[in-house]
Amino acid sequence: MDYITREQPGKALQEFNNAIALEPNLFSAYYNRAIALANLKQPQEALKDMNYVIANVPNHAMAYYNRGIIHENLGEPTLAIQDYSHAINLQPDLLEAYHYRGIVRYGMKDLDGALADYEKAISLGLKSSALFFNRGVIFHQKGQLSNAIESYTRSIQIDPSNAKAYYNRAISKLVVDNYKEALEDLEISKRLGYPKAAEVISQYYH
């Protein structure tokens, strides 16, 4: 586990291989090896290990959650949603599972389902710049611009270096004709290195 936390999945993989060789039924080693394999961009091998864990420890919420991520990375959104849902059933306060399920639902054009998941994650206390940014995107698409602006603001408060959040907030402000504040956001986004910000400034302000 120490190698995983220090972001050395290759060394972690060797440690877990050694552990499994010594104790073939050590399910925690298969679980952690699956995560190491996923970090090494070997999703098919990771999936085999996570399937083995779930087959033997069927109430392992985090195994379902992480298998959901693997399925998502493999381009299998329906299976990913099933796994995130199973993880939530086993552990209803698993905040990130709601967020990740929401991301997959958004990708499948289920805006209401995605928004419900984001709201649930927020209500449980998840403080993530990406989460509030994603919620802002949905509010904007639904035409709820004040809610979108508020969500992008929350995203920026958590991560003031989020250039795309400033940009998206500017776009929402442009739609409601708040050109002055939109320009301020675009200037910040541009300084943070987001290229589209300069394009919009050139288009609307020159």
Coordinates of C-alpha atoms in Angstrom, one line a residue:
M1 CA 0.0 0.0 0.0
D2 CA 2.9 2.4 0.8
Y3 CA 4.0 2.2 -2.8
I4 CA 0.5 3.1 -4.1
T5 CA 0.3 6.1 -1.8
R6 CA 3.7 7.2 -3.1
E7 CA 2.5 6.7 -6.6
Q8 CA 4.8 3.9 -7.5
P9 CA 2.4 1.4 -8.9
G10 CA 5.1 -0.7 -10.5
K11 CA 6.8 -1.4 -7.2
A12 CA 3.4 -1.9 -5.6
L13 CA 2.5 -4.5 -8.3
Q14 CA 5.6 -6.5 -7.4
E15 CA 4.9 -6.4 -3.7
F16 CA 1.3 -7.7 -4.3
N17 CA 2.5 -10.4 -6.7
N18 CA 4.9 -11.5 -3.9
A19 CA 2.1 -11.5 -1.3
I20 CA -0.2 -13.5 -3.5
A21 CA 2.5 -16.0 -4.2
L22 CA 3.0 -16.5 -0.5
E23 CA -0.8 -16.5 0.3
P24 CA -3.0 -17.2 -2.8
N25 CA -6.2 -16.5 -0.9
L26 CA -5.2 -13.0 0.3
F27 CA -8.1 -11.1 -1.2
S28 CA -6.8 -7.7 0.0
A29 CA -3.6 -8.3 -2.1
Y30 CA -5.8 -9.0 -5.2
Y31 CA -7.8 -5.8 -4.5
N32 CA -4.7 -3.7 -4.2
R33 CA -3.0 -5.3 -7.2
A34 CA -6.1 -4.4 -9.2
I35 CA -5.7 -0.8 -8.3
A36 CA -2.0 -0.9 -9.1
L37 CA -2.7 -2.5 -12.5
A38 CA -5.3 0.2 -13.2
N39 CA -2.8 2.9 -12.4
L40 CA -0.4 1.1 -14.8
K41 CA -3.1 1.4 -17.6
Q42 CA -3.7 -2.3 -17.6
P43 CA -7.5 -2.3 -17.2
Q44 CA -8.2 -5.8 -18.4
E45 CA -5.8 -7.3 -15.9
A46 CA -7.1 -5.0 -13.2
L47 CA -10.7 -6.2 -14.0
K48 CA -9.7 -9.8 -13.6
D49 CA -8.4 -9.2 -10.1
M50 CA -11.4 -7.1 -9.1
N51 CA -13.8 -9.7 -10.4
Y52 CA -12.0 -12.3 -8.3
V53 CA -12.3 -10.1 -5.2
I54 CA -16.0 -9.5 -5.7
A55 CA -16.7 -13.2 -6.4
N56 CA -15.2 -14.0 -3.0
V57 CA -16.1 -10.9 -1.0
P58 CA -19.5 -9.9 -2.4
N59 CA -20.1 -7.1 0.2
H60 CA -16.8 -5.2 -0.7
A61 CA -18.2 -1.8 -1.5
M62 CA -14.9 -0.3 -2.6
A63 CA -14.2 -3.2 -4.9
Y64 CA -17.5 -2.4 -6.8
Y65 CA -16.6 1.3 -6.8
N66 CA -13.1 0.7 -8.2
R67 CA -14.5 -1.9 -10.7
G68 CA -16.9 0.9 -11.8
I69 CA -13.9 3.1 -12.6
I70 CA -12.3 0.3 -14.5
H71 CA -15.4 -0.3 -16.6
E72 CA -15.7 3.4 -17.2
N73 CA -12.1 3.5 -18.5
L74 CA -12.9 0.5 -20.7
G75 CA -15.8 2.4 -22.3
E76 CA -18.5 0.3 -20.6
P77 CA -20.8 3.0 -19.0
T78 CA -23.7 0.7 -18.3
L79 CA -21.5 -1.7 -16.3
A80 CA -19.9 1.2 -14.6
I81 CA -23.2 2.6 -13.4
Q82 CA -24.3 -0.9 -12.2
D83 CA -21.1 -1.1 -10.1
Y84 CA -21.3 2.4 -8.7
S85 CA -25.0 1.7 -7.8
H86 CA -24.0 -1.6 -6.1
A87 CA -21.3 0.2 -4.1
I88 CA -23.8 2.9 -3.0
N89 CA -26.2 0.2 -1.9
L90 CA -23.5 -1.4 0.2
Q91 CA -22.2 1.9 1.5
P92 CA -24.7 4.8 1.1
D93 CA -22.3 7.4 2.3
L94 CA -19.7 6.6 -0.4
L95 CA -19.4 10.2 -1.7
E96 CA -17.2 9.7 -4.7
A97 CA -19.4 6.9 -6.1
Y98 CA -22.3 9.4 -6.5
H99 CA -19.9 11.8 -8.3
Y100 CA -18.5 9.2 -10.6
R101 CA -21.9 7.8 -11.4
G102 CA -23.0 11.3 -12.2
I103 CA -20.2 11.7 -14.6
V104 CA -21.1 8.5 -16.4
R105 CA -24.8 9.5 -16.5
Y106 CA -23.9 12.9 -17.9
G107 CA -21.9 11.1 -20.6
M108 CA -25.1 9.1 -21.4
K109 CA -27.1 12.4 -21.7
D110 CA -29.0 11.7 -18.5
L111 CA -28.8 15.2 -17.1
D112 CA -31.4 14.8 -14.4
G113 CA -29.8 11.6 -13.1
A114 CA -26.3 13.2 -13.2
L115 CA -27.6 16.3 -11.4
A116 CA -29.3 14.2 -8.7
D117 CA -26.0 12.3 -8.1
Y118 CA -24.0 15.5 -7.9
E119 CA -26.5 17.0 -5.4
K120 CA -26.3 13.9 -3.3
A121 CA -22.5 13.9 -3.2
I122 CA -22.6 17.6 -2.2
S123 CA -25.3 16.9 0.5
L124 CA -23.0 14.3 1.9
G125 CA -20.2 16.7 2.2
L126 CA -18.0 16.1 -0.8
K127 CA -15.9 19.3 -1.5
S128 CA -14.5 18.9 -4.9
S129 CA -13.8 21.6 -7.5
A130 CA -14.6 19.1 -10.3
L131 CA -17.9 18.2 -8.7
F132 CA -19.2 21.8 -8.5
F133 CA -17.8 22.5 -12.0
N134 CA -19.7 19.5 -13.4
R135 CA -22.9 20.6 -11.7
G136 CA -22.4 24.1 -13.2
V137 CA -22.2 22.5 -16.7
I138 CA -25.5 20.9 -16.2
F139 CA -27.2 24.0 -14.8
H140 CA -25.9 26.0 -17.8
Q141 CA -27.3 23.4 -20.3
K142 CA -30.6 23.5 -18.5
G143 CA -30.7 27.3 -18.7
Q144 CA -30.4 27.7 -15.0
L145 CA -27.7 30.4 -15.3
S146 CA -27.7 31.8 -11.8
N147 CA -27.3 28.3 -10.4
A148 CA -24.5 27.6 -13.0
I149 CA -22.7 30.8 -12.0
E150 CA -23.0 29.8 -8.3
S151 CA -21.7 26.3 -9.0
Y152 CA -18.7 27.6 -10.9
T153 CA -18.0 30.1 -8.1
R154 CA -17.9 27.2 -5.6
S155 CA -15.6 25.3 -7.9
I156 CA -13.2 28.3 -8.0
Q157 CA -13.3 28.8 -4.2
I158 CA -12.1 25.2 -3.8
D159 CA -9.5 25.5 -6.6
P160 CA -8.6 29.1 -7.6
S161 CA -6.4 27.8 -10.3
N162 CA -9.3 26.2 -12.2
A163 CA -9.0 28.2 -15.5
K164 CA -11.9 26.4 -17.1
A165 CA -14.2 27.2 -14.2
Y166 CA -13.5 31.0 -14.7
Y167 CA -14.1 30.5 -18.4
N168 CA -17.4 28.7 -18.0
R169 CA -18.6 31.2 -15.4
A170 CA -17.7 34.0 -17.9
I171 CA -19.8 32.3 -20.6
S172 CA -22.8 32.0 -18.2
K173 CA -22.4 35.7 -17.4
L174 CA -22.3 36.6 -21.0
V175 CA -25.6 34.9 -21.6
V176 CA -27.2 37.1 -18.9
D177 CA -25.5 40.2 -20.3
N178 CA -23.1 40.6 -17.4
Y179 CA -20.3 41.7 -19.7
K180 CA -18.1 43.5 -17.1
E181 CA -17.8 40.5 -14.8
A182 CA -17.5 38.1 -17.7
L183 CA -14.5 40.0 -18.9
E184 CA -12.9 39.8 -15.5
D185 CA -13.3 36.1 -15.5
L186 CA -12.0 35.7 -19.0
E187 CA -8.9 37.7 -18.2
I188 CA -8.2 35.5 -15.2
S189 CA -8.8 32.4 -17.3
K190 CA -6.5 33.7 -20.0
R191 CA -3.7 34.4 -17.4
L192 CA -4.2 30.8 -16.1
G193 CA -3.5 29.6 -19.6
Y194 CA -6.9 28.6 -21.0
P195 CA -6.7 29.4 -24.7
K196 CA -10.4 29.7 -25.4
A197 CA -10.6 32.7 -23.0
A198 CA -8.4 34.9 -25.4
E199 CA -10.6 33.9 -28.3
V200 CA -13.8 35.0 -26.6
I201 CA -12.2 38.3 -25.4
S202 CA -11.2 39.0 -29.0
Q203 CA -14.6 38.1 -30.3
Y204 CA -16.7 40.1 -27.8
Y205 CA -14.5 42.9 -26.5
H206 CA -12.6 44.1 -29.6

